[in-house]
Tab-separated table of C-alpha atoms and ligand atoms in Angstrom:
chain	number	residue	atom	x	y	z
A	1	MET	CA	-78.436	29.996	48.101
A	2	ASN	CA	-79.134	26.728	46.357
A	3	THR	CA	-76.968	24.175	48.151
A	4	GLY	CA	-76.714	20.468	47.549
A	5	LYS	CA	-78.330	17.942	49.859
A	6	VAL	CA	-77.257	14.888	51.778
A	7	ASP	CA	-79.577	11.975	51.107
A	8	VAL	CA	-79.275	9.335	53.802
A	9	LEU	CA	-79.713	5.620	53.189
A	10	LEU	CA	-80.065	3.564	56.345
A	11	GLY	CA	-81.295	0.246	57.678
A	12	LEU	CA	-84.719	0.090	59.342
A	13	GLN	CA	-84.413	-3.345	60.940
A	14	TRP	CA	-81.486	-5.128	62.644
A	15	GLY	CA	-78.949	-4.583	59.847
A	16	ASP	CA	-78.120	-6.545	56.690
A	17	GLU	CA	-81.110	-5.117	54.857
A	18	GLY	CA	-79.110	-4.744	51.629
A	19	LYS	CA	-77.669	-1.248	52.088
A	20	GLY	CA	-74.501	-1.950	50.109
A	21	LYS	CA	-76.384	-3.119	47.054
A	22	VAL	CA	-78.613	-0.057	46.890
A	23	VAL	CA	-75.851	2.464	47.625
A	24	ASP	CA	-74.049	1.024	44.603
A	25	VAL	CA	-77.201	1.289	42.483
A	26	LEU	CA	-77.751	4.933	43.496
A	27	THR	CA	-74.105	6.049	43.269
A	28	PRO	CA	-74.339	7.520	39.732
A	29	HIS	CA	-76.755	10.170	41.068
A	30	TYR	CA	-74.273	11.568	43.602
A	31	GLU	CA	-70.973	13.389	43.701
A	32	VAL	CA	-69.775	11.866	46.955
A	33	ILE	CA	-70.628	8.751	48.981
A	34	ALA	CA	-69.883	8.860	52.711
A	35	ARG	CA	-69.995	6.465	55.653
A	36	PHE	CA	-70.971	8.213	58.892
A	37	GLN	CA	-70.863	5.605	61.677
A	38	GLY	CA	-70.004	2.035	62.524
A	39	GLY	CA	-66.880	0.275	61.381
A	40	PRO	CA	-65.804	-3.195	60.320
A	41	ASN	CA	-68.776	-4.681	62.161
A	42	ALA	CA	-70.588	-3.826	58.912
A	43	GLY	CA	-70.572	-6.196	55.948
A	44	HIS	CA	-72.089	-4.637	52.858
A	45	THR	CA	-72.436	-6.976	49.894
A	46	LEU	CA	-72.679	-5.980	46.247
A	47	GLU	CA	-72.912	-8.102	43.155
A	48	PHE	CA	-72.521	-7.123	39.543
A	49	GLU	CA	-71.072	-8.629	36.369
A	50	GLY	CA	-70.749	-11.987	38.109
A	51	GLN	CA	-68.513	-10.567	40.866
A	52	LYS	CA	-69.329	-10.324	44.557
A	53	TYR	CA	-67.719	-7.836	46.943
A	54	VAL	CA	-68.121	-7.443	50.695
A	55	LEU	CA	-67.204	-4.026	52.084
A	56	ARG	CA	-66.670	-3.320	55.754
A	57	SER	CA	-65.188	0.118	56.242
A	58	ILE	CA	-65.011	1.432	52.699
A	59	PRO	CA	-68.167	3.083	51.354
A	60	SER	CA	-70.140	1.212	48.688
A	61	GLY	CA	-69.767	4.064	46.190
A	62	ILE	CA	-66.442	2.929	44.765
A	63	PHE	CA	-67.642	0.795	41.871
A	64	GLN	CA	-69.682	3.168	39.724
A	65	GLY	CA	-67.754	6.009	38.115
A	66	ASP	CA	-64.879	7.754	39.803
A	67	LYS	CA	-66.851	9.106	42.718
A	68	VAL	CA	-65.189	10.487	45.824
A	69	ASN	CA	-65.822	8.341	48.892
A	70	ILE	CA	-65.464	9.546	52.463
A	71	ILE	CA	-64.939	7.742	55.745
A	72	GLY	CA	-66.482	10.281	58.097
A	73	ASN	CA	-65.625	11.295	61.652
A	74	GLY	CA	-68.389	9.110	63.120
A	75	VAL	CA	-66.740	5.922	61.836
A	76	VAL	CA	-64.346	3.755	63.848
A	77	LEU	CA	-61.484	2.451	61.734
A	78	ALA	CA	-59.242	-0.604	62.141
A	79	PRO	CA	-56.117	0.141	60.042
A	80	ASP	CA	-55.206	-3.531	59.558
A	81	LEU	CA	-58.666	-4.537	58.353
A	82	PHE	CA	-58.925	-1.404	56.240
A	83	MET	CA	-55.573	-2.233	54.589
A	84	ALA	CA	-56.682	-5.792	53.805
A	85	GLU	CA	-59.950	-4.520	52.335
A	86	ALA	CA	-58.301	-1.805	50.244
A	87	LYS	CA	-55.597	-4.158	48.932
A	88	GLU	CA	-58.205	-6.725	47.945
A	89	LEU	CA	-60.084	-4.057	45.997
A	90	GLU	CA	-56.884	-2.865	44.362
A	91	LYS	CA	-56.192	-6.451	43.255
A	92	SER	CA	-59.574	-6.633	41.580
A	93	GLY	CA	-58.851	-3.402	39.704
A	94	HIS	CA	-60.610	-0.891	41.952
A	95	SER	CA	-58.023	1.598	43.092
A	96	LEU	CA	-58.984	3.987	45.868
A	97	LYS	CA	-56.051	6.346	45.424
A	98	ASN	CA	-57.070	9.997	45.135
A	99	ARG	CA	-60.730	9.254	45.700
A	100	LEU	CA	-60.930	8.134	49.289
A	101	LEU	CA	-60.902	10.740	52.036
A	102	ILE	CA	-60.571	9.759	55.667
A	103	SER	CA	-61.594	12.025	58.512
A	104	LYS	CA	-58.878	12.977	60.991
A	105	LYS	CA	-61.563	12.749	63.644
A	106	ALA	CA	-62.489	9.096	62.991
A	107	HIS	CA	-61.421	6.955	65.958
A	108	LEU	CA	-58.916	4.127	65.627
A	109	ILE	CA	-59.787	0.585	66.671
A	110	MET	CA	-56.657	-0.734	68.382
A	111	PRO	CA	-55.808	-4.444	68.701
A	112	THR	CA	-56.466	-4.135	72.438
A	113	HIS	CA	-59.969	-2.799	71.715
A	114	ARG	CA	-60.731	-6.139	70.084
A	115	VAL	CA	-59.327	-8.013	73.073
A	116	LEU	CA	-61.455	-5.825	75.335
A	117	ASP	CA	-64.512	-6.622	73.190
A	118	ALA	CA	-63.875	-10.348	73.761
A	119	ALA	CA	-63.119	-9.848	77.464
A	120	ILE	CA	-66.283	-7.854	78.102
A	121	GLU	CA	-68.398	-10.396	76.218
A	122	ALA	CA	-66.791	-13.234	78.200
A	123	SER	CA	-67.563	-11.430	81.458
A	124	LYS	CA	-71.252	-11.225	80.586
A	125	GLY	CA	-72.015	-14.918	80.871
A	126	LYS	CA	-75.508	-15.595	79.550
A	127	SER	CA	-76.320	-11.988	78.679
A	128	LYS	CA	-73.771	-11.658	75.886
A	129	VAL	CA	-74.599	-9.170	73.133
A	130	GLY	CA	-73.086	-11.454	70.497
A	131	THR	CA	-70.910	-8.680	69.083
A	132	THR	CA	-68.941	-9.043	65.878
A	133	GLY	CA	-65.744	-8.987	67.985
A	134	LYS	CA	-64.327	-6.065	66.040
A	135	GLY	CA	-63.746	-3.838	69.052
A	136	ILE	CA	-66.626	-1.516	68.234
A	137	GLY	CA	-68.011	-1.055	71.762
A	138	PRO	CA	-64.641	-0.435	73.477
A	139	THR	CA	-63.559	2.038	70.767
A	140	TYR	CA	-66.735	4.111	71.018
A	141	THR	CA	-66.450	3.850	74.821
A	142	ASP	CA	-62.977	5.435	74.640
A	143	LYS	CA	-64.351	8.112	72.312
A	144	VAL	CA	-67.103	9.079	74.742
A	145	SER	CA	-64.731	8.784	77.717
A	146	ARG	CA	-62.448	11.256	75.918
A	147	THR	CA	-59.575	8.776	75.920
A	148	GLY	CA	-59.622	7.649	72.267
A	149	LEU	CA	-56.969	7.717	69.563
A	150	ARG	CA	-57.976	9.318	66.279
A	151	VAL	CA	-56.782	9.048	62.696
A	152	GLY	CA	-55.362	12.582	63.009
A	153	ASP	CA	-53.071	11.293	65.771
A	154	ILE	CA	-51.074	9.115	63.383
A	155	LEU	CA	-49.518	12.196	61.815
A	156	GLU	CA	-47.427	13.118	64.901
A	157	ASP	CA	-45.715	11.317	67.828
A	158	PHE	CA	-47.835	8.267	67.174
A	159	PRO	CA	-45.738	5.507	68.836
A	160	GLN	CA	-45.835	7.334	72.182
A	161	LYS	CA	-49.562	7.962	71.983
A	162	TYR	CA	-50.216	4.367	70.993
A	163	ALA	CA	-48.104	2.958	73.857
A	164	ALA	CA	-49.931	5.077	76.439
A	165	HIS	CA	-53.351	3.962	75.184
A	166	LYS	CA	-52.297	0.338	75.006
A	167	ALA	CA	-50.990	0.436	78.595
A	168	GLN	CA	-54.355	1.765	79.738
A	169	HIS	CA	-56.165	-1.073	77.968
A	170	GLU	CA	-53.807	-3.661	79.443
A	171	LYS	CA	-54.587	-2.343	82.886
A	172	THR	CA	-58.312	-2.738	82.252
A	173	LEU	CA	-57.781	-6.252	80.884
A	174	ARG	CA	-55.869	-7.221	84.011
A	175	SER	CA	-58.712	-5.899	86.132
A	176	LEU	CA	-61.042	-8.180	84.158
A	177	ASN	CA	-58.671	-11.110	84.756
A	178	TYR	CA	-58.324	-11.440	81.012
A	179	THR	CA	-54.637	-11.932	80.391
A	180	ASP	CA	-54.453	-14.940	78.093
A	181	TYR	CA	-54.060	-13.177	74.759
A	182	ASP	CA	-51.222	-12.450	72.357
A	183	ILE	CA	-51.423	-9.540	69.949
A	184	THR	CA	-47.772	-9.551	68.815
A	185	GLU	CA	-48.500	-10.556	65.211
A	186	VAL	CA	-51.712	-8.576	64.928
A	187	GLU	CA	-49.973	-5.492	66.244
A	188	LYS	CA	-47.319	-5.727	63.509
A	189	THR	CA	-49.952	-5.809	60.782
A	190	TRP	CA	-51.861	-3.059	62.550
A	191	MET	CA	-48.775	-0.799	62.504
A	192	GLU	CA	-48.324	-1.563	58.787
A	193	GLY	CA	-51.933	-0.506	58.413
A	194	ILE	CA	-51.121	2.823	60.082
A	195	GLU	CA	-48.378	3.479	57.514
A	196	TYR	CA	-50.681	2.317	54.698
A	197	LEU	CA	-53.351	4.802	55.778
A	198	LYS	CA	-50.987	7.702	55.132
A	199	GLN	CA	-51.258	7.378	51.353
A	200	PHE	CA	-54.913	8.426	51.554
A	201	THR	CA	-56.162	11.962	51.968
A	202	ILE	CA	-56.530	12.464	55.700
A	203	VAL	CA	-58.567	15.596	56.269
A	204	ASP	CA	-61.102	17.412	58.384
A	205	SER	CA	-63.766	15.869	56.181
A	206	GLU	CA	-66.561	18.108	57.525
A	207	HIS	CA	-65.039	20.968	55.513
A	208	GLU	CA	-64.902	18.830	52.387
A	209	VAL	CA	-68.493	17.647	52.828
A	210	ASN	CA	-69.797	21.183	53.254
A	211	ARG	CA	-67.740	22.464	50.311
A	212	VAL	CA	-69.408	19.855	48.105
A	213	LEU	CA	-72.837	20.969	49.316
A	214	THR	CA	-72.057	24.656	48.845
A	215	SER	CA	-71.092	23.954	45.258
A	216	GLY	CA	-74.626	22.603	44.745
A	217	LYS	CA	-73.662	18.931	44.536
A	218	ASN	CA	-75.323	16.061	46.365
A	219	ILE	CA	-73.958	13.468	48.773
A	220	LEU	CA	-75.260	10.009	49.624
A	221	ALA	CA	-74.667	9.037	53.255
A	222	GLU	CA	-74.434	5.272	53.726
A	223	GLY	CA	-75.638	3.953	57.053
A	224	ALA	CA	-74.328	0.804	58.685
A	225	GLN	CA	-76.234	-1.598	60.982
A	226	GLY	CA	-79.914	-0.697	61.410
A	227	THR	CA	-82.314	1.371	63.500
A	228	MET	CA	-83.023	-1.459	65.944
A	229	LEU	CA	-79.277	-1.602	66.668
A	230	ASP	CA	-79.095	2.146	67.403
A	231	VAL	CA	-77.566	2.817	70.812
A	232	ASP	CA	-80.450	5.140	71.821
A	233	PHE	CA	-83.499	3.717	70.051
A	234	GLY	CA	-82.600	0.085	69.362
A	235	SER	CA	-83.295	-3.017	71.461
A	236	TYR	CA	-80.888	-1.864	74.187
A	237	PRO	CA	-78.602	-3.332	75.503
A	238	PHE	CA	-78.545	-5.665	72.485
A	239	VAL	CA	-77.399	-2.918	70.138
A	240	THR	CA	-74.233	-1.559	68.616
A	241	SER	CA	-72.451	1.461	70.092
A	242	SER	CA	-73.262	4.186	67.567
A	243	ASN	CA	-76.234	6.196	66.343
A	244	THR	CA	-77.299	4.326	63.263
A	245	ILE	CA	-80.297	6.611	62.699
A	246	CYS	CA	-80.579	9.607	60.393
A	247	ALA	CA	-79.381	12.009	63.082
A	248	GLY	CA	-76.122	10.028	63.115
A	249	ALA	CA	-75.405	11.326	59.615
A	250	CYS	CA	-75.342	14.901	60.994
A	251	THR	CA	-72.921	14.121	63.820
A	252	GLY	CA	-70.975	11.563	61.806
A	253	LEU	CA	-70.250	13.896	58.900
A	254	GLY	CA	-70.588	17.408	60.302
A	255	ILE	CA	-73.668	18.637	58.475
A	256	GLY	CA	-76.652	20.636	59.633
A	257	PRO	CA	-80.058	18.900	59.746
A	258	ASN	CA	-81.335	21.368	57.130
A	259	LYS	CA	-78.906	19.777	54.660
A	260	ILE	CA	-80.663	16.410	54.800
A	261	GLY	CA	-82.689	15.675	51.653
A	262	GLU	CA	-84.292	12.277	51.141
A	263	VAL	CA	-84.144	9.688	53.889
A	264	PHE	CA	-84.134	6.268	52.256
A	265	GLY	CA	-85.223	3.623	54.729
A	266	ILE	CA	-84.288	0.137	53.661
A	267	MET	CA	-85.998	-3.068	54.823
A	268	LYS	CA	-86.272	-6.682	53.834
A	269	ALA	CA	-89.642	-8.128	52.811
A	270	TYR	CA	-89.183	-10.205	55.978
A	271	CYS	CA	-86.833	-9.658	58.929
A	272	THR	CA	-83.502	-10.981	60.203
A	273	ARG	CA	-81.237	-10.467	63.150
A	274	VAL	CA	-77.751	-11.713	64.006
A	275	GLY	CA	-76.449	-11.838	67.550
A	276	ALA	CA	-78.482	-11.899	70.735
A	277	GLY	CA	-81.503	-9.856	71.778
A	278	PRO	CA	-85.265	-9.732	71.371
A	279	PHE	CA	-86.867	-10.354	67.990
A	280	PRO	CA	-90.675	-10.544	68.299
A	281	THR	CA	-91.420	-12.110	64.899
A	282	GLU	CA	-88.602	-14.661	64.966
A	283	LEU	CA	-89.561	-18.036	63.492
A	284	PHE	CA	-88.171	-21.209	65.027
A	285	ASP	CA	-89.975	-23.524	62.620
A	286	GLU	CA	-89.529	-24.794	59.065
A	287	THR	CA	-90.669	-21.454	57.623
A	288	GLY	CA	-87.793	-19.678	59.383
A	289	LYS	CA	-85.384	-22.268	58.042
A	290	THR	CA	-86.808	-21.919	54.523
A	291	ILE	CA	-86.337	-18.139	54.615
A	292	ARG	CA	-82.755	-18.612	55.847
A	293	ASP	CA	-81.975	-21.078	53.054
A	294	LEU	CA	-83.654	-19.138	50.249
A	295	GLY	CA	-82.291	-15.792	51.430
A	296	HIS	CA	-78.788	-17.175	52.172
A	297	GLU	CA	-79.097	-15.584	55.578
A	298	TYR	CA	-75.607	-16.041	56.939
A	299	GLY	CA	-73.550	-13.096	58.230
A	300	ALA	CA	-71.284	-11.350	55.707
A	301	VAL	CA	-68.695	-10.615	58.448
A	302	THR	CA	-68.873	-13.519	60.870
A	303	GLY	CA	-70.613	-16.220	58.796
A	304	ARG	CA	-73.083	-16.656	61.680
A	305	GLU	CA	-76.590	-17.906	60.936
A	306	ARG	CA	-79.017	-15.018	60.820
A	307	ARG	CA	-82.220	-15.441	62.803
A	308	CYS	CA	-85.213	-15.096	60.460
A	309	GLY	CA	-88.821	-14.042	60.895
A	310	TRP	CA	-91.771	-12.245	59.349
A	311	ILE	CA	-91.790	-8.537	58.625
A	312	ASP	CA	-92.633	-6.523	61.739
A	313	LEU	CA	-94.654	-3.424	60.877
A	314	VAL	CA	-94.868	-2.188	64.472
A	315	GLN	CA	-91.089	-2.093	64.557
A	316	LEU	CA	-90.847	-0.641	61.040
A	317	ARG	CA	-93.357	2.121	61.727
A	318	TYR	CA	-91.211	3.117	64.717
A	319	SER	CA	-88.093	3.174	62.514
A	320	VAL	CA	-89.854	5.293	59.893
A	321	MET	CA	-90.797	7.763	62.645
A	322	ILE	CA	-87.369	7.965	64.295
A	323	ASN	CA	-85.584	8.533	60.992
A	324	GLY	CA	-88.129	10.703	59.188
A	325	VAL	CA	-88.045	8.260	56.283
A	326	THR	CA	-89.269	9.837	53.033
A	327	LYS	CA	-88.862	6.798	50.784
A	328	LEU	CA	-88.824	3.105	51.511
A	329	ILE	CA	-86.727	0.520	49.745
A	330	MET	CA	-87.841	-3.114	49.926
A	331	MET	CA	-85.233	-5.832	49.487
A	332	LYS	CA	-85.264	-9.565	48.956
A	333	SER	CA	-88.893	-9.791	47.905
A	334	ASP	CA	-87.803	-12.669	45.632
A	335	VAL	CA	-87.107	-14.777	48.728
A	336	LEU	CA	-90.881	-14.911	49.340
A	337	ASP	CA	-91.690	-15.725	45.680
A	338	GLY	CA	-92.718	-19.322	46.459
A	339	PHE	CA	-94.845	-18.739	49.584
A	340	SER	CA	-98.628	-19.309	49.458
A	341	THR	CA	-99.236	-17.109	52.484
A	342	ILE	CA	-97.203	-14.243	53.853
A	343	LYS	CA	-97.547	-12.842	57.335
A	344	ALA	CA	-96.965	-9.300	58.556
A	345	CYS	CA	-96.963	-8.318	62.232
A	346	VAL	CA	-99.438	-5.456	62.677
A	347	ALA	CA	-99.653	-5.244	66.489
A	348	TYR	CA	-98.131	-6.703	69.655
A	349	GLU	CA	-99.896	-8.467	72.482
A	350	MET	CA	-98.355	-7.193	75.705
A	351	PRO	CA	-97.659	-9.471	78.732
A	352	ASP	CA	-100.779	-8.038	80.462
A	353	GLY	CA	-103.001	-9.114	77.541
A	354	SER	CA	-103.488	-5.639	76.067
A	355	THR	CA	-102.482	-4.891	72.479
A	356	THR	CA	-100.388	-2.074	71.080
A	357	THR	CA	-99.221	-0.814	67.712
A	358	GLU	CA	-96.603	1.428	69.318
A	359	LEU	CA	-93.176	-0.084	69.912
A	360	PRO	CA	-92.914	-0.481	73.701
A	361	TYR	CA	-89.847	-0.007	75.948
A	362	ASP	CA	-89.404	-3.759	76.323
A	363	ILE	CA	-90.046	-5.960	73.308
A	364	SER	CA	-88.693	-9.149	74.836
A	365	GLN	CA	-92.081	-10.376	76.113
A	366	VAL	CA	-94.462	-9.207	73.373
A	367	LYS	CA	-96.345	-11.594	71.070
A	368	PRO	CA	-96.797	-10.637	67.432
A	369	ILE	CA	-100.312	-10.333	66.024
A	370	TYR	CA	-100.265	-11.142	62.330
A	371	LYS	CA	-102.217	-10.216	59.269
A	372	GLU	CA	-102.074	-12.916	56.596
A	373	LEU	CA	-101.728	-11.956	52.974
A	374	PRO	CA	-101.852	-14.165	49.892
A	375	GLY	CA	-98.464	-14.913	48.338
A	376	TRP	CA	-97.784	-14.143	44.676
A	377	LYS	CA	-96.252	-17.521	43.777
A	378	THR	CA	-94.318	-16.049	40.852
A	379	ASP	CA	-90.600	-16.033	40.098
A	380	MET	CA	-89.872	-12.291	39.871
A	381	THR	CA	-86.074	-12.489	39.693
A	382	GLY	CA	-85.928	-11.716	35.976
A	383	PHE	CA	-88.381	-8.819	35.981
A	384	THR	CA	-87.223	-5.479	34.628
A	385	ASP	CA	-90.279	-3.304	35.158
A	386	GLU	CA	-92.913	-2.912	37.849
A	387	SER	CA	-95.682	-3.505	35.309
A	388	GLN	CA	-94.637	-7.177	35.387
A	389	PHE	CA	-95.445	-7.566	39.101
A	390	PRO	CA	-98.344	-9.937	39.794
A	391	GLN	CA	-101.436	-8.443	41.437
A	392	ALA	CA	-100.887	-10.217	44.775
A	393	PHE	CA	-97.434	-8.640	45.014
A	394	LYS	CA	-98.797	-5.204	44.092
A	395	ASP	CA	-101.370	-5.644	46.851
A	396	TYR	CA	-98.653	-6.576	49.347
A	397	VAL	CA	-96.647	-3.472	48.406
A	398	ALA	CA	-99.734	-1.230	48.649
A	399	PHE	CA	-100.543	-2.713	52.070
A	400	LEU	CA	-97.031	-1.966	53.374
A	401	GLU	CA	-97.070	1.571	51.953
A	402	ASP	CA	-100.410	2.227	53.571
A	403	PHE	CA	-99.417	0.819	56.967
A	404	LEU	CA	-96.086	2.652	56.998
A	405	GLY	CA	-97.459	5.848	55.466
A	406	THR	CA	-94.486	6.048	53.117
A	407	PRO	CA	-94.014	5.158	49.442
A	408	ILE	CA	-91.814	2.237	48.417
A	409	ALA	CA	-89.539	3.747	45.775
A	410	ILE	CA	-87.260	0.808	45.007
A	411	ILE	CA	-87.920	-2.929	45.013
A	412	SER	CA	-85.048	-5.405	44.909
A	413	ILE	CA	-85.695	-8.813	43.347
A	414	GLY	CA	-82.264	-10.423	43.579
A	415	PRO	CA	-78.712	-9.754	44.756
A	416	ASP	CA	-77.408	-8.437	41.443
A	417	ARG	CA	-77.200	-4.722	40.694
A	418	ALA	CA	-79.447	-5.327	37.679
A	419	GLN	CA	-82.168	-6.964	39.776
A	420	THR	CA	-83.516	-3.651	40.986
A	421	ILE	CA	-86.820	-2.055	40.061
A	422	ILE	CA	-86.925	1.715	40.486
A	423	ARG	CA	-90.590	2.706	40.594
A	424	GLN	CA	-91.923	5.727	38.790
B	1347	GDP	P1	-76.084	-4.760	54.194
B	1347	GDP	O1	-75.219	-5.015	55.372
B	1347	GDP	O2	-77.311	-3.973	54.541
B	1347	GDP	O3	-75.357	-4.143	53.041
B	1347	GDP	O4	-76.605	-6.180	53.710
B	1347	GDP	P2	-75.712	-7.546	53.595
B	1347	GDP	O5	-74.815	-7.421	52.445
B	1347	GDP	O6	-75.106	-7.873	54.907
B	1347	GDP	O7	-76.845	-8.610	53.369
B	1347	GDP	C1	-77.708	-8.573	52.296
B	1347	GDP	C2	-77.556	-9.884	51.529
B	1347	GDP	O8	-78.648	-10.038	50.658
B	1347	GDP	C3	-76.328	-9.913	50.630
B	1347	GDP	O9	-75.877	-11.238	50.558
B	1347	GDP	C4	-76.863	-9.445	49.282
B	1347	GDP	O10	-76.099	-9.935	48.201
B	1347	GDP	C5	-78.227	-10.054	49.297
B	1347	GDP	N1	-79.280	-9.308	48.579
B	1347	GDP	C6	-79.443	-7.966	48.475
B	1347	GDP	N2	-80.600	-7.688	47.839
B	1347	GDP	C7	-81.171	-8.864	47.540
B	1347	GDP	C8	-82.406	-9.233	46.908
B	1347	GDP	O11	-83.223	-8.423	46.517
B	1347	GDP	N3	-82.659	-10.580	46.793
B	1347	GDP	C9	-81.802	-11.529	47.244
B	1347	GDP	N4	-82.142	-12.791	47.091
B	1347	GDP	N5	-80.642	-11.213	47.846
B	1347	GDP	C10	-80.334	-9.905	48.003
B	1348	IMO	P1	-74.454	-4.129	58.560
B	1348	IMO	O1	-73.924	-2.729	58.323
B	1348	IMO	C1	-76.174	-6.969	61.402
B	1348	IMO	C2	-74.858	-6.644	65.577
B	1348	IMO	C3	-74.011	-7.746	66.164
B	1348	IMO	C4	-74.432	-7.681	67.615
B	1348	IMO	C5	-74.610	-6.186	67.849
B	1348	IMO	C6	-73.410	-5.477	68.455
B	1348	IMO	O2	-73.795	-5.164	57.737
B	1348	IMO	O3	-75.936	-4.143	58.492
B	1348	IMO	P2	-70.989	-4.828	67.551
B	1348	IMO	O4	-69.898	-5.662	66.969
B	1348	IMO	O5	-71.463	-3.734	66.673
B	1348	IMO	O6	-70.649	-4.317	68.921
B	1348	IMO	O7	-72.220	-5.852	67.760
B	1348	IMO	O8	-74.855	-5.622	66.565
B	1348	IMO	N1	-74.329	-6.038	64.324
B	1348	IMO	C7	-74.855	-6.221	63.112
B	1348	IMO	N2	-75.865	-7.025	62.700
B	1348	IMO	N3	-75.554	-6.156	60.517
B	1348	IMO	C8	-74.551	-5.348	60.909
B	1348	IMO	O9	-73.990	-4.440	60.070
B	1348	IMO	C9	-74.138	-5.388	62.246
B	1348	IMO	N4	-73.176	-4.739	62.945
B	1348	IMO	C10	-73.318	-5.136	64.221
B	1348	IMO	O10	-74.324	-8.988	65.583
B	1348	IMO	O11	-75.684	-8.281	67.787
B	1349	MG	MG1	-74.369	-6.608	56.423
């Protein structure tokens, strides 16, 4: 039988690659857009017609056509933040009614999960992860410990269930000596959020997803964070608490691996990271600052400065392998438009002096070995076709494709939806 496919779009670096923008660009080709992991730690930015939107929990497929969007079972949802996000969208004329499905199996981020996030970070002293503070780790911890609250729980005896879970969290907080917090106001809004959620279609979304596929229609799965933040394959322990990789789309939506079609791996033409943890190509000099300024590299969720560095092809080749990437998408190439020389990390020098092109277990002590490439020194932000690309840029693209063994299908040359070159 000819079933539809799930194409997966996911980050190959440490997040913020530009996933939201490209999901929006690709939306017209799909019937359904679905988030499969993460939560409001994500900040996905889109720009079109002079408007800018930042989405956290709602998929980026809500702006083009009347597509159905799904918050899958692998997502963790904060009702209060979701309500604020949905109301904001409604105000700007983008109603989600009748086209947003929420999985009953998605876990709820409680106010006390956020307090726990802060308490655990505080207890770590110098080895803080630098989380977004959204309660992501504690919520996934409860899920895996089999003590979580799910969206499906709001439909019956919810106050009792909530009180029992909250009491458990309070006990843990006391054991951490973290008692100086007040969630009274937040809790009120959170409970309003619970009621607000009920107007959306709360379902076993795995059935819906598979029905769509059986009818021969295609789904785009929107990843959050990036491969280097994956709880199994990222720079552990400086990672998030979910599987951000392609396999996460199977568990986070309830689809078989044979239903996966294209795997779109998205990367910046350079690299950024927010929060703590190793970052081999990080630049601490003027070049790093220039990239941050030109790329407006400040977090969409927390406003934190993003750490900036050169593209790391050792790391990217690993991400391509782990995800089975079939097509690459390169973002923010315009940020490098003015550079005379561009560097790309092609190997690591290990602490013992040996070199490797395979991502090692510990990347905190490696030194990047760079290849230098000539810059293109051309403003590409107004280009509409790949034939306009200067030769030096074409050479850079060909070099990346060759090193990563994967074609670059889309090149982004600015934040706007229109600043996107789809290659033939
Ligand atoms: P996401 O989390 O992967 O969706 O990415 P973010 O939205 O957190 O960060 C990407 C940032 O880069 C946003 O501010 C986008 O508006 C912006 N952006 C996306 N593509 C481009 C591009 O090609 N050029 C430039 N200059 N900015 C871009
Ligand atoms: P999008 O989807 C960049 C980082 C945090 C921290 C670590 C763990 O916009 O690409 P968490 O709150 O998840 O427990 O934090 O992960 N982080 C992100 N960095 N983009 C994101 O999402 C991120 N989501 C989490 O900064 O280092
Ligand atoms: Mg982001």
